Short mmCIF file of C-alpha atoms in Angstrom, two decimals:
data_model
loop_
_atom_site.label_atom_id
_atom_site.label_comp_id
_atom_site.label_asym_id
_atom_site.label_seq_id
_atom_site.Cartn_x
_atom_site.Cartn_y
_atom_site.Cartn_z
CA UNK A 30 31.72 11.81 -3.80
CA UNK A 31 27.94 11.89 -4.20
CA UNK A 32 26.21 13.52 -7.16
CA UNK A 33 23.18 15.79 -7.05
CA UNK A 34 21.32 18.37 -9.09
CA UNK A 35 19.19 21.46 -8.71
CA UNK A 36 15.55 20.78 -9.57
CA UNK A 37 12.54 22.94 -8.85
CA UNK A 38 9.17 21.24 -8.29
CA UNK A 39 7.30 24.55 -8.45
CA UNK A 40 8.43 24.94 -12.07
CA UNK A 41 6.94 21.65 -13.29
CA UNK A 42 3.49 20.02 -13.26
CA UNK A 43 3.21 17.70 -10.28
CA UNK A 44 2.26 14.87 -12.62
CA UNK A 45 5.83 15.03 -14.04
CA UNK A 46 7.64 14.85 -10.71
CA UNK A 47 7.92 11.08 -10.51
CA UNK A 48 9.17 10.84 -14.07
CA UNK A 49 11.98 13.35 -13.38
CA UNK A 50 12.89 11.78 -10.05
CA UNK A 51 13.00 8.32 -11.61
CA UNK A 52 15.44 9.61 -14.20
CA UNK A 53 17.57 11.13 -11.43
CA UNK A 54 17.65 7.92 -9.44
CA UNK A 55 18.54 5.92 -12.55
CA UNK A 56 21.51 8.22 -13.15
CA UNK A 57 22.82 7.82 -9.59
CA UNK A 58 21.79 11.34 -8.54
CA UNK A 59 21.32 11.13 -4.79
CA UNK A 60 20.67 14.76 -3.85
CA UNK A 61 18.30 17.52 -4.98
CA UNK A 62 18.66 21.19 -4.13
CA UNK A 63 15.49 23.25 -4.37
CA UNK A 64 13.40 26.16 -3.06
CA UNK A 65 16.08 28.88 -2.92
CA UNK A 66 14.18 31.04 -5.45
CA UNK A 67 10.63 30.37 -4.26
CA UNK A 68 9.72 33.01 -1.68
CA UNK A 69 6.58 34.15 -3.55
CA UNK A 70 5.40 30.51 -3.72
CA UNK A 71 6.08 29.96 -0.01
CA UNK A 72 4.55 33.25 1.16
CA UNK A 73 2.22 34.55 -1.57
CA UNK A 74 0.94 37.30 0.73
CA UNK A 75 2.44 38.80 3.87
CA UNK A 76 2.12 36.28 6.68
CA UNK A 77 0.22 33.66 4.65
CA UNK A 78 2.51 30.67 4.21
CA UNK A 79 1.86 27.97 1.61
CA UNK A 80 4.49 25.24 1.80
CA UNK A 81 2.31 22.17 1.30
CA UNK A 82 3.84 21.77 -2.18
CA UNK A 83 7.26 21.54 -0.56
CA UNK A 84 6.02 18.82 1.78
CA UNK A 85 4.71 16.82 -1.18
CA UNK A 86 8.02 17.29 -3.01
CA UNK A 87 10.01 16.10 -0.01
CA UNK A 88 7.79 13.04 0.28
CA UNK A 89 8.40 12.34 -3.42
CA UNK A 90 12.16 12.63 -2.90
CA UNK A 91 11.95 10.15 -0.08
CA UNK A 92 10.02 7.66 -2.23
CA UNK A 93 12.83 7.78 -4.79
CA UNK A 94 15.56 7.52 -2.10
CA UNK A 95 16.81 11.03 -2.91
CA UNK A 96 17.97 13.45 -0.23
CA UNK A 97 17.09 17.15 -0.25
CA UNK A 98 18.96 20.38 0.34
CA UNK A 99 16.39 23.06 1.09
CA UNK A 100 17.42 26.59 0.20
CA UNK A 101 16.09 29.57 2.10
CA UNK A 102 14.47 31.85 -0.52
CA UNK A 103 15.80 35.17 0.73
CA UNK A 104 17.67 36.12 -2.47
CA UNK A 105 14.28 36.59 -4.18
CA UNK A 106 12.11 38.92 -2.06
CA UNK A 107 8.54 38.99 -3.40
CA UNK A 108 6.88 41.98 -5.01
CA UNK A 109 4.64 42.58 -2.01
CA UNK A 110 7.68 43.19 0.22
CA UNK A 111 9.21 45.77 -2.11
CA UNK A 112 5.81 47.44 -2.47
CA UNK A 113 5.07 47.55 1.24
CA UNK A 114 8.48 48.94 2.26
CA UNK A 115 10.73 50.44 -0.44
CA UNK A 116 13.60 50.71 2.07
CA UNK A 117 14.09 46.97 1.56
CA UNK A 118 15.29 47.75 -1.98
CA UNK A 119 19.02 48.54 -2.27
CA UNK A 120 20.61 51.78 -3.45
CA UNK A 121 23.48 51.61 -5.94
CA UNK A 122 26.72 53.59 -5.84
CA UNK A 123 25.17 56.46 -7.79
CA UNK A 124 22.41 56.92 -5.18
CA UNK A 125 19.69 55.33 -7.34
CA UNK A 126 17.31 52.90 -5.64
CA UNK A 127 17.00 49.56 -7.42
CA UNK A 128 13.57 48.51 -8.64
CA UNK A 129 11.83 45.16 -8.40
CA UNK A 130 12.28 42.61 -11.17
CA UNK A 131 15.57 40.70 -10.79
CA UNK A 132 16.96 39.02 -7.68
CA UNK A 133 19.10 40.05 -4.69
CA UNK A 134 17.07 43.26 -4.69
CA UNK A 135 17.47 43.68 -0.94
CA UNK A 136 19.21 45.90 1.56
CA UNK A 137 20.74 43.61 4.16
CA UNK A 138 20.45 46.32 6.81
CA UNK A 139 16.80 47.25 6.20
CA UNK A 140 14.83 46.33 9.37
CA UNK A 141 11.78 45.19 7.37
CA UNK A 142 13.89 42.87 5.23
CA UNK A 143 15.65 41.34 8.24
CA UNK A 144 12.31 40.78 9.97
CA UNK A 145 10.69 39.14 6.95
CA UNK A 146 13.78 36.99 6.52
CA UNK A 147 13.46 35.80 10.10
CA UNK A 148 9.79 34.91 9.69
CA UNK A 149 10.17 32.87 6.47
CA UNK A 150 13.29 31.06 7.69
CA UNK A 151 11.72 30.18 11.04
CA UNK A 152 8.62 28.85 9.25
CA UNK A 153 10.73 26.60 7.01
CA UNK A 154 12.83 25.37 9.92
CA UNK A 155 9.82 24.51 12.09
CA UNK A 156 8.02 22.71 9.28
CA UNK A 157 10.86 20.84 7.59
CA UNK A 158 13.79 20.81 10.01
CA UNK A 159 13.09 17.18 10.96
CA UNK A 160 11.83 15.82 7.65
CA UNK A 161 13.59 12.51 6.93
CA UNK A 162 14.48 13.58 3.37
CA UNK A 163 16.38 16.67 4.55
CA UNK A 164 20.16 16.30 4.26
CA UNK A 165 21.24 19.98 4.55
CA UNK A 166 20.10 23.58 4.56
CA UNK A 167 21.47 26.10 2.07
CA UNK A 168 21.21 29.70 3.25
CA UNK A 169 20.12 32.14 0.54
CA UNK A 170 21.86 31.90 -2.86
CA UNK A 171 25.25 33.39 -3.73
CA UNK A 172 25.17 36.04 -1.03
CA UNK A 173 26.93 39.15 -2.28
CA UNK A 174 26.63 37.95 -5.88
CA UNK A 175 24.62 40.45 -7.88
CA UNK A 176 24.41 42.95 -5.01
CA UNK A 177 27.97 43.73 -3.90
CA UNK A 178 26.98 46.54 -1.55
CA UNK A 179 24.03 48.76 -0.71
CA UNK A 180 24.67 52.51 -0.50
CA UNK A 181 21.42 53.64 1.15
CA UNK A 182 21.19 55.96 4.16
CA UNK A 183 20.40 53.01 6.47
CA UNK A 184 23.67 51.36 5.44
CA UNK A 185 25.52 54.68 5.71
CA UNK A 186 24.41 55.21 9.31
CA UNK A 187 25.28 51.60 10.18
CA UNK A 188 28.72 52.10 8.63
CA UNK A 189 29.35 55.21 10.72
CA UNK A 190 28.34 53.36 13.91
CA UNK A 191 30.60 50.44 12.92
CA UNK A 192 33.56 52.79 12.43
CA UNK A 193 32.99 54.42 15.82
CA UNK A 194 33.52 51.02 17.41
CA UNK A 195 36.78 50.39 15.54
CA UNK A 196 38.62 53.62 16.41
CA UNK A 197 39.41 55.20 19.76
CA UNK A 198 37.78 58.44 18.63
CA UNK A 199 37.43 60.60 15.52
CA UNK A 200 40.92 62.03 16.10
CA UNK A 201 42.34 58.51 15.91
CA UNK A 202 40.54 57.89 12.62
CA UNK A 203 41.71 61.19 11.14
CA UNK A 204 45.30 60.44 12.08
CA UNK A 205 45.30 56.93 10.67
CA UNK A 206 43.50 57.84 7.43
CA UNK A 207 45.51 61.02 6.81
CA UNK A 208 42.35 63.08 6.34
CA UNK A 209 44.30 66.31 6.26
CA UNK A 210 44.85 65.40 2.62
CA UNK A 211 42.36 67.37 0.49
CA UNK A 212 40.96 68.91 3.69
CA UNK A 213 38.87 65.82 4.50
CA UNK A 214 39.23 66.01 8.30
CA UNK A 215 36.07 64.89 10.15
CA UNK A 216 34.71 66.37 13.36
CA UNK A 217 32.28 63.50 14.04
CA UNK A 218 31.72 59.96 12.80
CA UNK A 219 28.36 60.96 11.30
CA UNK A 220 30.22 63.24 8.86
CA UNK A 221 31.92 60.28 7.17
CA UNK A 222 30.32 59.85 3.75
CA UNK A 223 28.84 56.81 2.08
CA UNK A 224 31.43 56.13 -0.66
CA UNK A 225 29.08 56.63 -3.60
CA UNK A 226 30.44 57.67 -6.97
CA UNK A 227 31.26 61.35 -7.23
CA UNK A 228 29.44 63.47 -9.79
CA UNK A 229 32.53 64.65 -11.63
CA UNK A 230 33.39 64.68 -15.31
CA UNK A 231 36.68 63.07 -14.28
CA UNK A 232 35.87 60.31 -11.80
CA UNK A 233 37.55 60.90 -8.44
CA UNK A 234 37.72 58.20 -5.79
CA UNK A 235 37.17 58.35 -2.06
CA UNK A 236 39.93 58.04 0.52
CA UNK A 237 41.48 54.53 0.12
CA UNK A 238 41.31 53.95 3.88
CA UNK A 239 37.58 54.68 3.85
CA UNK A 240 37.07 52.42 0.84
CA UNK A 241 38.83 49.43 2.40
CA UNK A 242 36.85 49.84 5.61
CA UNK A 243 33.65 50.04 3.53
CA UNK A 244 34.44 46.68 1.92
CA UNK A 245 35.19 45.14 5.32
CA UNK A 246 31.92 46.55 6.66
CA UNK A 247 29.84 45.20 3.78
CA UNK A 248 31.48 41.79 4.18
CA UNK A 249 30.67 41.75 7.88
CA UNK A 250 27.05 42.80 7.22
CA UNK A 251 26.51 39.91 4.81
CA UNK A 252 28.29 37.48 7.12
CA UNK A 253 26.09 38.58 10.02
CA UNK A 254 22.97 38.20 7.88
CA UNK A 255 24.01 34.66 6.94
CA UNK A 256 24.76 33.71 10.53
CA UNK A 257 21.39 35.04 11.72
CA UNK A 258 19.69 32.64 9.33
CA UNK A 259 21.89 29.79 10.56
CA UNK A 260 20.82 30.47 14.15
CA UNK A 261 17.15 30.41 13.14
CA UNK A 262 17.60 27.12 11.28
CA UNK A 263 19.51 25.46 14.13
CA UNK A 264 16.73 26.25 16.58
CA UNK A 265 14.47 23.68 14.86
CA UNK A 266 16.94 21.34 13.12
CA UNK A 267 18.87 18.36 14.53
CA UNK A 268 22.58 19.02 14.93
CA UNK A 269 23.36 16.22 12.45
CA UNK A 270 21.84 18.25 9.58
CA UNK A 271 24.57 20.60 8.27
CA UNK A 272 23.98 24.22 7.33
CA UNK A 273 25.92 25.87 4.51
CA UNK A 274 25.68 28.56 1.88
CA UNK A 275 26.92 28.70 -1.71
CA UNK A 276 29.41 31.41 -2.58
CA UNK A 277 29.98 32.16 -6.24
CA UNK A 278 33.39 31.65 -7.83
CA UNK A 279 35.60 34.75 -7.98
CA UNK A 280 34.98 35.42 -11.68
CA UNK A 281 32.28 37.98 -10.86
CA UNK A 282 33.51 39.38 -7.58
CA UNK A 283 35.28 38.53 -4.36
CA UNK A 284 33.69 40.70 -1.71
CA UNK A 285 33.11 38.53 1.37
CA UNK A 286 35.80 37.26 3.70
CA UNK A 287 35.02 33.56 3.39
CA UNK A 288 36.91 32.71 6.57
CA UNK A 289 34.28 34.67 8.49
CA UNK A 290 31.34 33.54 6.36
CA UNK A 291 31.94 29.84 6.80
CA UNK A 292 33.23 29.99 10.37
CA UNK A 293 29.61 30.07 11.58
CA UNK A 294 28.43 27.28 9.25
CA UNK A 295 28.94 23.54 9.20
CA UNK A 296 30.15 23.29 5.60
CA UNK A 297 31.57 25.49 2.88
CA UNK A 298 29.76 25.55 -0.46
CA UNK A 299 30.76 26.93 -3.86
CA UNK A 300 29.22 27.43 -7.31
CA UNK A 301 31.60 26.89 -10.22
CA UNK A 302 31.21 27.05 -13.99
CA UNK A 303 34.58 26.29 -15.52
CA UNK A 304 36.16 23.80 -17.89
CA UNK A 305 39.74 24.83 -17.02
CA UNK A 306 41.46 22.00 -15.20
CA UNK A 307 43.74 24.23 -13.15
CA UNK A 308 40.85 26.49 -12.10
CA UNK A 309 38.78 23.52 -10.96
CA UNK A 310 41.77 22.23 -8.98
CA UNK A 311 42.32 25.70 -7.48
CA UNK A 312 38.82 25.79 -6.02
CA UNK A 313 39.07 22.22 -4.74
CA UNK A 314 42.17 23.15 -2.72
CA UNK A 315 41.05 26.66 -1.76
CA UNK A 316 37.54 25.81 -0.56
CA UNK A 317 38.80 22.83 1.41
CA UNK A 318 41.25 25.10 3.22
CA UNK A 319 38.63 27.73 4.11
CA UNK A 320 37.40 25.38 6.85
CA UNK A 321 40.16 22.75 6.52
CA UNK A 322 37.58 20.10 5.75
CA UNK A 323 35.74 18.82 2.65
CA UNK A 324 33.19 21.11 1.04
CA UNK A 325 30.24 20.77 -1.36
CA UNK A 326 29.96 22.09 -4.91
CA UNK A 327 26.40 23.41 -4.80
CA UNK A 328 26.33 24.33 -8.49
CA UNK A 329 28.48 22.87 -11.24
CA UNK A 330 27.97 23.42 -14.96
CA UNK A 331 26.43 20.67 -17.07
CA UNK A 332 27.90 21.52 -20.48
CA UNK A 333 31.50 20.32 -20.44
CA UNK A 334 32.46 17.79 -23.16
CA UNK A 335 34.92 16.23 -20.67
CA UNK A 336 32.60 16.07 -17.70
CA UNK A 337 33.56 12.55 -16.59
CA UNK A 338 37.23 13.51 -16.54
CA UNK A 339 36.45 16.58 -14.44
CA UNK A 340 34.45 14.47 -11.98
CA UNK A 341 37.38 12.06 -11.68
CA UNK A 342 39.74 14.94 -10.87
CA UNK A 343 37.36 16.52 -8.35
CA UNK A 344 36.68 13.25 -6.58
CA UNK A 345 40.40 12.45 -6.67
CA UNK A 346 41.24 15.67 -4.83
CA UNK A 347 39.76 14.18 -1.68
CA UNK A 348 38.29 17.59 -0.88
CA UNK A 349 34.67 17.34 -2.12
CA UNK A 350 31.89 15.29 -0.52
CA UNK A 351 29.02 16.23 -2.84
CA UNK A 352 28.73 17.86 -6.23
CA UNK A 353 25.37 19.19 -7.43
CA UNK A 354 24.77 20.15 -11.03
CA UNK A 355 22.89 23.23 -12.08
CA UNK A 356 20.54 22.11 -13.32
CA UNK A 357 18.62 18.91 -14.09
CA UNK A 358 16.05 20.48 -16.45
CA UNK A 359 16.32 23.74 -18.44
CA UNK A 360 14.01 26.66 -17.77
CA UNK A 361 11.75 27.61 -20.70
CA UNK A 362 11.17 31.09 -19.26
CA UNK A 363 12.84 33.74 -17.12
CA UNK A 364 16.32 35.23 -17.10
CA UNK A 365 17.99 31.78 -17.11
CA UNK A 366 15.97 30.22 -19.92
CA UNK A 367 17.59 27.69 -22.22
CA UNK A 368 17.04 24.44 -24.08
CA UNK A 369 19.56 21.97 -22.66
CA UNK A 370 20.89 20.93 -19.28
CA UNK A 371 21.10 17.28 -18.17
CA UNK A 372 17.70 16.94 -19.81
CA UNK A 373 16.61 18.81 -22.92
CA UNK A 374 13.71 21.25 -23.02
CA UNK A 375 11.54 18.31 -24.10
CA UNK A 376 12.50 16.30 -21.01
CA UNK A 377 14.73 13.76 -22.73
CA UNK A 378 18.19 12.84 -21.38
CA UNK A 379 21.12 14.66 -23.00
CA UNK A 380 24.70 13.42 -23.51
CA UNK A 381 25.94 14.46 -20.07
CA UNK A 382 23.01 12.77 -18.36
CA UNK A 383 24.43 9.53 -19.73
CA UNK A 384 27.97 10.57 -18.81
CA UNK A 385 26.88 11.06 -15.19
CA UNK A 386 24.99 7.79 -15.19
CA UNK A 387 28.09 5.95 -16.35
CA UNK A 388 30.29 7.78 -13.86
CA UNK A 389 28.08 7.02 -10.84
CA UNK A 390 27.78 3.39 -11.91
CA UNK A 391 31.55 3.15 -12.15
CA UNK A 392 31.94 4.61 -8.66
CA UNK A 393 29.00 2.68 -7.22
CA UNK A 394 27.79 5.51 -4.98
CA UNK A 395 24.78 4.15 -3.03
CA UNK A 396 21.76 6.45 -3.12
CA UNK A 397 21.07 6.13 0.59
CA UNK A 398 24.62 6.88 1.73
CA UNK A 399 24.83 9.89 4.05
CA UNK A 400 28.19 11.64 4.16
CA UNK A 401 28.63 13.53 7.42
CA UNK A 402 29.86 17.09 7.35
CA UNK A 403 33.64 17.28 7.15
CA UNK A 404 34.27 13.66 6.19
CA UNK A 405 37.14 13.04 3.76
CA UNK A 406 36.01 10.99 0.74
CA UNK A 407 39.53 9.95 -0.25
CA UNK A 408 43.07 10.76 0.76
CA UNK A 409 44.17 14.09 -0.79
CA UNK A 410 47.50 14.44 -2.52
CA UNK A 411 50.43 15.73 -0.48
CA UNK A 412 50.80 19.47 -0.81
CA UNK A 413 54.38 20.71 -0.70
CA UNK A 414 53.56 24.30 -1.67
CA UNK A 415 51.70 26.90 0.36
CA UNK A 416 49.99 29.93 -1.18
CA UNK A 417 48.96 32.94 0.90
CA UNK A 418 45.48 34.28 0.13
CA UNK A 419 44.66 37.57 1.84
CA UNK A 420 41.24 39.18 1.43
CA UNK A 421 42.39 42.63 2.58
CA UNK A 422 45.17 42.63 -0.02
CA UNK A 423 42.72 41.51 -2.68
CA UNK A 424 40.36 44.36 -1.83
CA UNK A 425 43.18 46.90 -1.64
CA UNK A 426 44.31 45.95 -5.14
CA UNK A 427 40.72 46.03 -6.38
CA UNK A 428 40.28 49.56 -5.06
CA UNK A 429 43.26 50.81 -7.07
CA UNK A 430 41.41 49.97 -10.32
CA UNK A 431 38.95 52.27 -12.00
CA UNK A 432 36.60 50.14 -14.05
CA UNK A 433 34.79 48.10 -11.37
CA UNK A 434 33.71 44.47 -11.24
CA UNK A 435 34.84 42.28 -12.86
CA UNK A 436 37.66 44.03 -14.70
CA UNK A 437 39.63 44.95 -11.58
CA UNK A 438 39.69 41.50 -9.96
CA UNK A 439 43.42 41.28 -10.48
CA UNK A 440 44.18 39.49 -7.22
CA UNK A 441 41.93 36.41 -7.37
CA UNK A 442 42.50 36.05 -11.10
CA UNK A 443 46.25 36.29 -10.61
CA UNK A 444 46.15 33.65 -7.87
CA UNK A 445 44.35 31.29 -10.25
CA UNK A 446 46.40 32.16 -13.33
CA UNK A 447 49.38 32.43 -13.35
CA UNK A 448 50.21 31.41 -9.76
CA UNK A 449 48.11 28.28 -9.25
CA UNK A 450 48.40 27.28 -12.91
CA UNK A 451 52.19 27.23 -12.54
CA UNK A 452 51.74 24.62 -9.80
CA UNK A 453 49.06 22.61 -11.57
CA UNK A 454 51.09 22.35 -14.77
CA UNK A 455 53.87 20.73 -12.73
CA UNK A 456 51.58 18.28 -10.93
CA UNK A 457 51.61 20.19 -7.64
CA UNK A 458 48.72 21.06 -5.35
CA UNK A 459 48.53 24.02 -2.97
CA UNK A 460 47.87 24.39 0.73
CA UNK A 461 46.19 27.78 0.99
CA UNK A 462 47.34 29.92 3.88
CA UNK A 463 44.30 31.98 4.86
CA UNK A 464 45.41 32.47 8.47
CA UNK A 465 48.98 32.72 9.82
CA UNK A 466 48.55 29.44 11.72
CA UNK A 467 47.86 27.65 8.41
CA UNK A 468 51.51 28.11 7.40
CA UNK A 469 52.90 24.66 8.21
CA UNK A 470 54.18 21.42 6.69
CA UNK A 471 55.31 22.90 3.37
CA UNK A 472 58.60 23.24 1.52
CA UNK A 473 57.86 26.35 -0.53
CA UNK A 474 55.69 29.36 0.28
CA UNK A 475 54.26 31.60 -2.45
CA UNK A 476 53.49 35.12 -1.24
CA UNK A 477 52.12 37.04 -4.25
CA UNK A 478 50.71 40.59 -4.10
CA UNK A 479 50.07 40.51 -0.34
CA UNK A 480 50.21 44.26 -0.12
CA UNK A 481 48.63 44.64 3.35
CA UNK A 482 51.11 44.12 6.21
CA UNK A 483 50.00 41.54 8.77
CA UNK A 484 52.59 41.21 11.57
CA UNK A 485 51.29 37.76 12.55
CA UNK A 486 51.69 36.52 8.98
CA UNK A 487 55.13 38.12 8.82
CA UNK A 488 56.14 36.19 11.95
CA UNK A 489 54.85 32.95 10.43
CA UNK A 490 56.83 33.61 7.23
CA UNK A 491 59.97 34.23 9.28
CA UNK A 492 59.48 30.93 11.15
CA UNK A 493 58.98 29.12 7.84
CA UNK A 494 62.23 30.51 6.47
CA UNK A 495 64.10 29.84 9.73
CA UNK A 496 63.01 26.22 9.42
CA UNK A 497 64.61 25.97 5.98
CA UNK A 498 61.50 26.61 3.87
CA UNK A 499 61.92 28.60 0.67
CA UNK A 500 59.97 31.76 -0.16
CA UNK A 501 58.79 33.11 -3.53
CA UNK A 502 57.22 36.56 -3.25
CA UNK A 503 56.45 39.67 -5.25
CA UNK A 504 58.10 43.02 -4.64
CA UNK A 505 54.92 44.71 -3.35
CA UNK A 506 54.48 42.52 -0.26
CA UNK A 507 53.60 44.46 2.94
CA UNK A 508 53.82 47.88 1.29
CA UNK A 509 50.72 49.08 3.18
CA UNK A 510 49.41 48.87 6.72
CA UNK A 511 45.91 47.69 7.66
CA UNK A 512 44.57 51.21 7.13
CA UNK A 513 45.47 50.93 3.42
CA UNK A 514 48.19 53.54 3.95
CA UNK A 515 51.73 53.07 2.63
CA UNK A 516 54.18 52.03 5.33
CA UNK A 517 56.81 54.59 6.24
CA UNK A 518 58.73 52.02 8.31
CA UNK A 519 60.33 49.03 6.64
CA UNK A 520 58.78 45.69 7.79
CA UNK A 521 61.19 43.14 9.30
CA UNK A 522 60.75 40.85 6.27
CA UNK A 523 62.76 43.34 4.26
CA UNK A 524 65.23 44.24 6.99
CA UNK A 525 66.01 40.78 8.40
CA UNK A 526 65.33 38.32 5.59
CA UNK A 527 66.03 40.34 2.46
CA UNK A 528 68.80 42.55 3.81
CA UNK A 529 67.24 45.80 2.63
CA UNK A 530 68.82 48.78 4.29
CA UNK A 531 66.30 51.57 4.12
CA UNK A 532 63.69 51.05 1.42
CA UNK A 533 61.38 48.66 -0.40
CA UNK A 534 62.40 46.85 -3.58
CA UNK A 535 60.44 49.13 -5.89
CA UNK A 536 62.80 49.04 -8.88
CA UNK A 537 61.90 47.21 -12.07
CA UNK A 538 63.08 43.60 -12.42
CA UNK A 539 66.60 43.48 -13.82
CA UNK A 540 67.19 39.74 -13.95
CA UNK A 541 65.76 36.95 -16.05
CA UNK A 542 62.32 35.55 -15.25
CA UNK A 543 61.15 38.78 -13.57
CA UNK A 544 63.81 38.47 -10.87
CA UNK A 545 64.16 41.45 -8.52
CA UNK A 546 66.29 39.83 -5.83
CA UNK A 547 67.51 36.39 -4.79
CA UNK A 548 69.12 35.64 -1.44
CA UNK A 549 69.57 32.88 1.11
CA UNK A 550 68.74 32.64 4.79
CA UNK A 551 70.44 29.53 6.09
CA UNK A 552 69.08 26.59 4.10
CA UNK A 553 66.21 28.67 2.72
CA UNK A 554 66.18 30.40 -0.66
CA UNK A 555 64.22 33.63 -1.04
CA UNK A 556 63.26 34.95 -4.47
CA UNK A 557 61.50 38.27 -5.12
CA UNK A 558 59.68 38.77 -8.43
CA UNK A 559 58.25 41.82 -10.13
CA UNK A 560 54.53 42.38 -9.73
CA UNK A 561 53.96 41.65 -13.43
CA UNK A 562 55.58 38.20 -13.37
CA UNK A 563 53.78 35.94 -15.85
CA UNK A 564 53.06 32.22 -16.09
CA UNK A 565 56.49 31.46 -17.49
CA UNK A 566 58.18 33.34 -14.66
CA UNK A 567 56.19 31.62 -11.92
CA UNK A 568 56.66 28.22 -13.56
CA UNK A 569 60.42 28.70 -13.75
CA UNK A 570 60.84 29.70 -10.12
CA UNK A 571 58.45 27.10 -8.70
CA UNK A 572 60.39 24.41 -10.54
CA UNK A 573 63.72 25.88 -9.44
CA UNK A 574 62.81 26.21 -5.78
CA UNK A 575 61.30 22.74 -5.50
CA UNK A 576 64.44 21.05 -6.75
CA UNK A 577 66.08 18.85 -4.15
CA UNK A 578 68.90 20.62 -2.36
CA UNK A 579 72.35 19.33 -3.15
#
């Protein structure tokens, strides 16, 4: 595993560059990520590009035998763009247009924003796509991070057109959504509202079918925007240079289907700030399984007192090729100002600079080594347990809450703690099942809170059980169809595997350890838990079901 750091030449006097880069090289830092916040420096006025400073920085990296990840700067549109076309600024869920002054102040569907994105990305690709210091491109920064969705009229019209392509006609949509409820029947697709907040003293939500489709639509918009940038970069970049983006950890939102996001990219990337061992391990397993290949940590916090131990665990997972710290030097100004990162505000090395230096020396990572995309750095531990992760079910559960991000992120938080923690505490790793075909080569399948019924996944679960694999699930599995409507027909999982006659298992747990039902299907054991099962409950049943059969 190679070590890198974020460092921004435009933030520091050029006379200091060599000093900083020498310190990086001495610490075994082989990779620098930069430029993802620098649109106004690259294009100070519309159509006038100034990237000579980037060329000088890349040449400096090369002198110090450091490789560069160049970030496209599209998360920070400049003031002149917002001023020239206010439709590029997003509208929030109250109908208020966001002003300039933060970041991610962009509507992904605004034609002017998409065009300006194309121009700046094409310029960067043509100028730097073949620079010898370039090791990868990072698209944007934490797409869907601060801006979860835009609710402007441009997005509303695009949403209506998107829906018209997903349903046979408006009658089909009305039937599937049950719009006769509250007299919400539509005559045309252009009557379907943007799901902004309602102006009521008591907040009332939109139709849950509409809301789930809105989340799918917003995910697809951001995925399409990312893939457009990838196409522009590939046009001027050798195929050996990977393209990725950095998604933020689920702590602040989980609003993009990462299977789709990374399917059009060469690598998966993640930003993580955590000192919890089981959470770090969760993301190592999960992000590997998104593309079923090693990924890169594009941002990792610098403040942990046990940083070397964390690096050992991450490298030992066999799932991470590069880890880049955020950041090498602190910012004295701006919204992320501080006094200490790997260097202090005065430019002197801090404790974790020395910890990294010792770690890289111990692992003898050569500064010129190039790890190809998707190359395993070490053999990962065997994973006996599979865990289903379903984005639709996550979003459906999120939409039942009332407080908004991040309070209602019950699904991803539950998958990390208690579900994954129950495995980690027993020395187990997880194979994440993000697609039905991923369900293979495991002894025990965990199926928590997968409320949306997927017939293909149900078939895969049945094959797993028929092959003697055990199943640990919650009582709300497959309660709803893909329209976010409660099923009125019992899925075969309940009829054939659980022996339910006519209804779901919606009663409160009566047994110990949140047990709702336990049964056998041949050699397989099936255990159903209540939806509020805690860490102790999951730990008990994971241990019980992994015991060797007598």
